[in-house]
């Protein structure tokens, strides 16, 4: 019994430790800092481990930012929501234009991040894993290229190739030729000055790639920055080329709310769990 005054503090501390332990047993695991090799250094990423893993691919989240910035912090709530559903998630970044990145390095960073994520999770589970990249806005454009044309860009990855089980795009500006002024930082040159380079950075160039790749494309009908017809156009091109595509146009969702787990978390989880 803690009856002596001198021992009251110790007893309270012990009780606090017990409460923290009990709460910790129920709390979601904290992010684990992870780095993966990129062509010229290390990519920062956060690994969110599920407490009860399910049979699903590893998700790699890729942020937007107009190809000028790449702040992954906004995708953290989605990462935790998917992990709470039992999915391993790596929330990664890449070198955008304001950090010296260009088309080739940005896509290569995403490809290398997918391979690094697969290696890291396989080391935890002891089993080989598949990957699904999920990108928002400019990140959706990059994951489309990374999934459809990974061999075109992954020239310096340290990790072995991984099976890409599908791709998820959130409010992606896929046909970059429609937004030449906005996409200029990605290419560093105007489309009429180097049309081949712009074609190489357009996911529509690679829609005929084999094998067929399942895709989930989500867009908000209240998106004032990237119109929903970007997604509808890409979905039509993918479907015509033989890729299984599920398209969701979410009523009332904006460019900034489309990655809110309350808006699309359940849609993404259900689609991931239904993959063969």
Coordinates of C-alpha atoms in Angstrom, one line a residue:
X1 CA 0.0 0.0 0.0
X2 CA 1.2 3.5 -0.8
X3 CA 0.7 5.1 2.6
X4 CA 3.9 7.1 3.1
X5 CA 4.0 10.6 1.8
X6 CA 7.4 10.0 0.2
X7 CA 6.0 7.2 -1.8
X8 CA 2.9 8.9 -3.1
X9 CA 4.7 10.3 -6.2
X10 CA 6.1 6.9 -7.0
X11 CA 2.6 5.3 -6.8
X12 CA 1.1 8.0 -9.0
X13 CA 3.9 7.5 -11.5
X14 CA 3.3 3.7 -11.5
X15 CA -0.4 4.2 -12.0
X16 CA 0.3 6.6 -14.9
X17 CA 2.6 4.1 -16.5
X18 CA -0.1 1.4 -16.3
X19 CA -2.7 3.7 -17.9
X20 CA -0.3 4.6 -20.6
X21 CA 0.5 1.0 -21.3
X22 CA -3.2 0.2 -21.5
X23 CA -3.9 3.1 -23.8
X24 CA -0.9 2.2 -25.9
X25 CA -2.2 -1.3 -26.5
X26 CA -5.3 0.3 -28.1
X27 CA -3.7 3.2 -29.9
X28 CA -2.7 3.1 -33.5
X29 CA 1.0 2.6 -34.0
X30 CA 3.0 5.7 -34.6
X31 CA 4.7 6.4 -37.9
X32 CA 8.1 4.9 -38.4
X33 CA 10.6 7.0 -40.3
X34 CA 11.7 5.1 -43.4
X35 CA 14.1 6.1 -46.2
X36 CA 14.5 4.4 -49.5
X37 CA 17.1 4.8 -52.2
X38 CA 16.4 7.3 -54.9
X39 CA 18.7 8.0 -58.0
X40 CA 20.6 10.7 -56.1
X41 CA 20.1 10.1 -52.4
X42 CA 17.4 9.2 -50.0
X43 CA 13.7 9.7 -50.1
X44 CA 11.9 10.6 -46.9
X45 CA 8.9 8.4 -46.1
X46 CA 6.7 7.4 -43.2
X47 CA 5.7 3.8 -42.7
X48 CA 2.4 3.3 -40.9
X49 CA 2.0 -0.3 -39.7
X50 CA -1.5 -1.8 -39.1
X51 CA -2.0 -3.5 -35.8
X52 CA -4.0 -6.3 -37.6
X53 CA -2.8 -6.7 -41.2
X54 CA -5.2 -7.9 -43.8
X55 CA -4.5 -9.5 -47.2
X56 CA -4.0 -6.4 -49.3
X57 CA -1.2 -4.7 -51.3
X58 CA 1.1 -2.2 -49.7
X59 CA -0.1 1.3 -50.4
X60 CA 2.4 4.1 -51.3
X61 CA 0.9 7.5 -51.0
X62 CA 2.3 10.3 -53.2
X63 CA 1.4 14.0 -52.6
X64 CA 0.5 16.7 -55.1
X65 CA 1.8 20.2 -55.3
X66 CA 1.8 21.2 -58.9
X67 CA 5.1 19.4 -59.4
X68 CA 6.7 22.4 -57.6
X69 CA 6.3 21.1 -54.0
X70 CA 5.7 17.7 -52.5
X71 CA 4.5 18.0 -48.9
X72 CA 3.3 14.5 -47.8
X73 CA 2.0 15.7 -44.4
X74 CA -1.5 16.3 -45.8
X75 CA -1.9 12.6 -46.7
X76 CA -1.0 11.5 -43.2
X77 CA -4.7 11.2 -42.1
X78 CA -5.4 9.0 -45.1
X79 CA -2.4 6.9 -44.3
X80 CA -3.6 6.3 -40.8
X81 CA -7.1 5.5 -41.9
X82 CA -5.9 2.9 -44.3
X83 CA -3.6 1.4 -41.7
X84 CA -6.5 1.2 -39.3
X85 CA -8.3 -0.9 -41.9
X86 CA -5.3 -3.3 -41.8
X87 CA -3.2 -2.0 -44.7
X88 CA 0.5 -1.3 -44.7
X89 CA 1.0 2.3 -45.9
X90 CA 4.2 4.2 -46.8
X91 CA 3.6 8.0 -47.1
X92 CA 6.4 9.2 -49.4
X93 CA 7.7 12.2 -51.2
X94 CA 9.9 13.0 -54.3
X95 CA 12.1 15.7 -55.5
X96 CA 9.8 18.4 -57.0
X97 CA 10.9 21.3 -59.2
X98 CA 11.7 23.6 -56.3
X99 CA 14.2 21.0 -55.1
X100 CA 15.8 20.5 -58.5
X101 CA 13.5 17.7 -59.7
X102 CA 12.3 17.2 -63.2
X103 CA 10.1 14.7 -65.0
X104 CA 12.6 11.8 -65.0
X105 CA 13.7 12.2 -61.4
X106 CA 10.1 12.7 -60.0
X107 CA 8.8 9.5 -61.7
X108 CA 12.0 7.6 -60.8
X109 CA 11.6 8.7 -57.2
X110 CA 8.1 7.3 -57.1
X111 CA 9.1 4.0 -58.7
X112 CA 12.0 3.7 -56.3
X113 CA 9.7 4.5 -53.4
X114 CA 7.4 1.7 -54.4
X115 CA 10.2 -0.8 -54.6
X116 CA 11.7 0.4 -51.3
X117 CA 8.2 0.1 -49.6
X118 CA 7.8 -3.5 -50.9
X119 CA 11.2 -4.4 -49.5
X120 CA 10.6 -2.8 -46.2
X121 CA 7.2 -4.4 -45.6
X122 CA 8.4 -7.8 -46.9
X123 CA 11.1 -7.6 -44.2
X124 CA 8.4 -7.2 -41.6
X125 CA 5.9 -9.8 -42.8
X126 CA 8.5 -12.3 -44.2
X127 CA 6.4 -12.6 -47.4
X128 CA 6.6 -11.0 -50.9
X129 CA 4.2 -8.2 -51.3
X130 CA 2.5 -6.2 -54.1
X131 CA 2.2 -2.5 -54.2
X132 CA -0.6 0.0 -55.2
X133 CA 0.5 3.7 -55.5
X134 CA -2.1 6.3 -54.6
X135 CA -1.4 9.8 -55.8
X136 CA -3.2 13.1 -55.4
X137 CA -3.3 15.8 -58.1
X138 CA 0.3 16.0 -59.5
X139 CA 1.0 12.9 -57.5
X140 CA -1.8 11.1 -59.3
X141 CA -0.1 12.0 -62.6
X142 CA 3.2 10.7 -61.3
X143 CA 1.8 7.4 -60.0
X144 CA 0.1 6.8 -63.3
X145 CA 3.5 7.1 -65.1
X146 CA 5.2 5.0 -62.4
X147 CA 2.6 2.2 -62.6
X148 CA 2.2 2.1 -66.4
X149 CA 5.8 2.9 -67.5
X150 CA 8.0 2.0 -64.5
X151 CA 10.7 0.5 -66.7
X152 CA 11.0 3.7 -68.7
X153 CA 12.0 5.7 -65.6
X154 CA 13.5 3.4 -62.9
X155 CA 17.0 3.5 -64.2
X156 CA 18.8 3.8 -60.8
X157 CA 16.6 2.1 -58.2
X158 CA 18.6 0.1 -55.6
X159 CA 15.7 -2.3 -54.9
X160 CA 14.3 -5.0 -57.2
X161 CA 11.2 -4.5 -59.3
X162 CA 7.9 -5.1 -57.6
X163 CA 4.5 -6.2 -58.8
X164 CA 2.2 -3.2 -59.1
X165 CA -1.3 -4.5 -58.4
X166 CA -3.1 -1.4 -59.5
X167 CA -3.1 2.4 -59.2
X168 CA -5.4 4.9 -57.5
X169 CA -5.6 8.5 -58.7
X170 CA -7.2 11.3 -56.8
X171 CA -8.1 14.4 -58.8
X172 CA -5.3 13.8 -61.3
X173 CA -4.4 16.2 -64.2
X174 CA -3.4 13.2 -66.4
X175 CA -3.3 14.8 -69.8
X176 CA -0.6 17.4 -69.1
X177 CA -0.9 18.8 -72.7
X178 CA -4.1 20.4 -71.6
X179 CA -2.3 22.5 -68.9
X180 CA 1.0 23.5 -70.5
X181 CA 1.5 26.6 -68.3
X182 CA 0.9 24.6 -65.0
X183 CA 3.0 21.6 -66.1
X184 CA 5.9 23.7 -67.3
X185 CA 8.0 23.1 -64.1
X186 CA 7.7 19.3 -64.7
X187 CA 9.3 19.5 -68.2
X188 CA 11.4 22.7 -68.1
X189 CA 10.5 23.4 -71.7
X190 CA 7.4 24.4 -73.6
X191 CA 5.4 21.6 -75.4
X192 CA 6.0 23.1 -78.9
X193 CA 9.8 23.2 -78.2
X194 CA 10.0 19.5 -77.2
X195 CA 6.8 17.6 -78.0
X196 CA 8.5 14.2 -77.6
X197 CA 9.5 15.1 -74.0
X198 CA 5.9 16.1 -73.3
X199 CA 4.6 12.9 -74.8
X200 CA 7.0 10.9 -72.6
X201 CA 5.5 12.5 -69.5
X202 CA 1.9 12.0 -70.5
X203 CA 0.3 8.9 -68.9
X204 CA -2.0 8.7 -72.0
X205 CA 1.0 7.7 -74.0
X206 CA 1.3 4.4 -72.0
X207 CA -2.3 3.3 -71.6
X208 CA -1.7 0.4 -74.0
X209 CA 1.0 -1.0 -71.7
X210 CA 0.7 -4.7 -70.7
X211 CA -0.4 -6.3 -68.5
X212 CA -3.8 -5.0 -67.8
X213 CA -3.6 -2.8 -64.7
X214 CA -6.7 -2.2 -62.4
X215 CA -7.3 1.4 -61.7
X216 CA -9.5 3.4 -59.3
X217 CA -9.9 7.0 -60.4
X218 CA -11.7 9.4 -58.0
X219 CA -12.5 13.0 -58.5
X220 CA -14.8 15.6 -56.9
X221 CA -17.5 17.3 -58.9
X222 CA -16.8 20.5 -57.0
X223 CA -13.1 20.5 -58.0
X224 CA -12.3 24.1 -59.1
X225 CA -8.6 23.5 -59.8
X226 CA -8.6 20.3 -61.9
X227 CA -11.9 19.6 -63.7
X228 CA -13.3 16.1 -63.3
X229 CA -13.2 15.5 -67.0
X230 CA -9.4 14.9 -66.7
X231 CA -10.3 11.7 -64.7
X232 CA -13.1 10.8 -67.1
X233 CA -10.8 11.2 -70.1
X234 CA -8.1 9.0 -68.5
X235 CA -10.6 6.4 -67.4
X236 CA -12.0 6.2 -71.0
X237 CA -8.5 5.8 -72.4
X238 CA -7.5 3.1 -69.9
X239 CA -10.8 1.2 -70.4
X240 CA -10.4 1.3 -74.2
X241 CA -7.0 -0.2 -73.8
X242 CA -8.3 -3.1 -71.7
X243 CA -7.5 -1.9 -68.2
X244 CA -10.2 -2.6 -65.6
X245 CA -11.2 0.9 -64.4
X246 CA -13.5 2.0 -61.6
X247 CA -14.4 5.7 -61.7
X248 CA -16.0 7.6 -58.8
X249 CA -17.1 11.2 -59.2
X250 CA -17.8 12.3 -55.6
X251 CA -20.6 14.8 -55.2
X252 CA -19.5 18.0 -53.4
X253 CA -15.8 16.9 -53.1
X254 CA -13.2 19.6 -53.9
X255 CA -9.6 19.3 -54.9
X256 CA -8.5 19.7 -51.2
X257 CA -11.1 17.3 -49.7
X258 CA -10.8 14.4 -52.1
X259 CA -8.0 12.8 -50.0
X260 CA -9.9 13.3 -46.8
X261 CA -10.4 9.7 -45.4
X262 CA -14.0 10.7 -44.5
X263 CA -14.6 11.3 -48.2
X264 CA -12.8 8.5 -49.9
X265 CA -11.2 6.3 -47.3
X266 CA -13.9 3.6 -47.4
X267 CA -14.0 3.7 -51.3
X268 CA -10.2 3.1 -51.4
X269 CA -10.2 0.3 -48.8
X270 CA -13.1 -1.6 -50.4
X271 CA -11.4 -1.4 -53.8
X272 CA -8.0 -2.6 -52.4
X273 CA -9.6 -5.5 -50.6
X274 CA -11.4 -6.6 -53.7
X275 CA -8.2 -6.8 -55.8
X276 CA -7.4 -10.3 -56.9

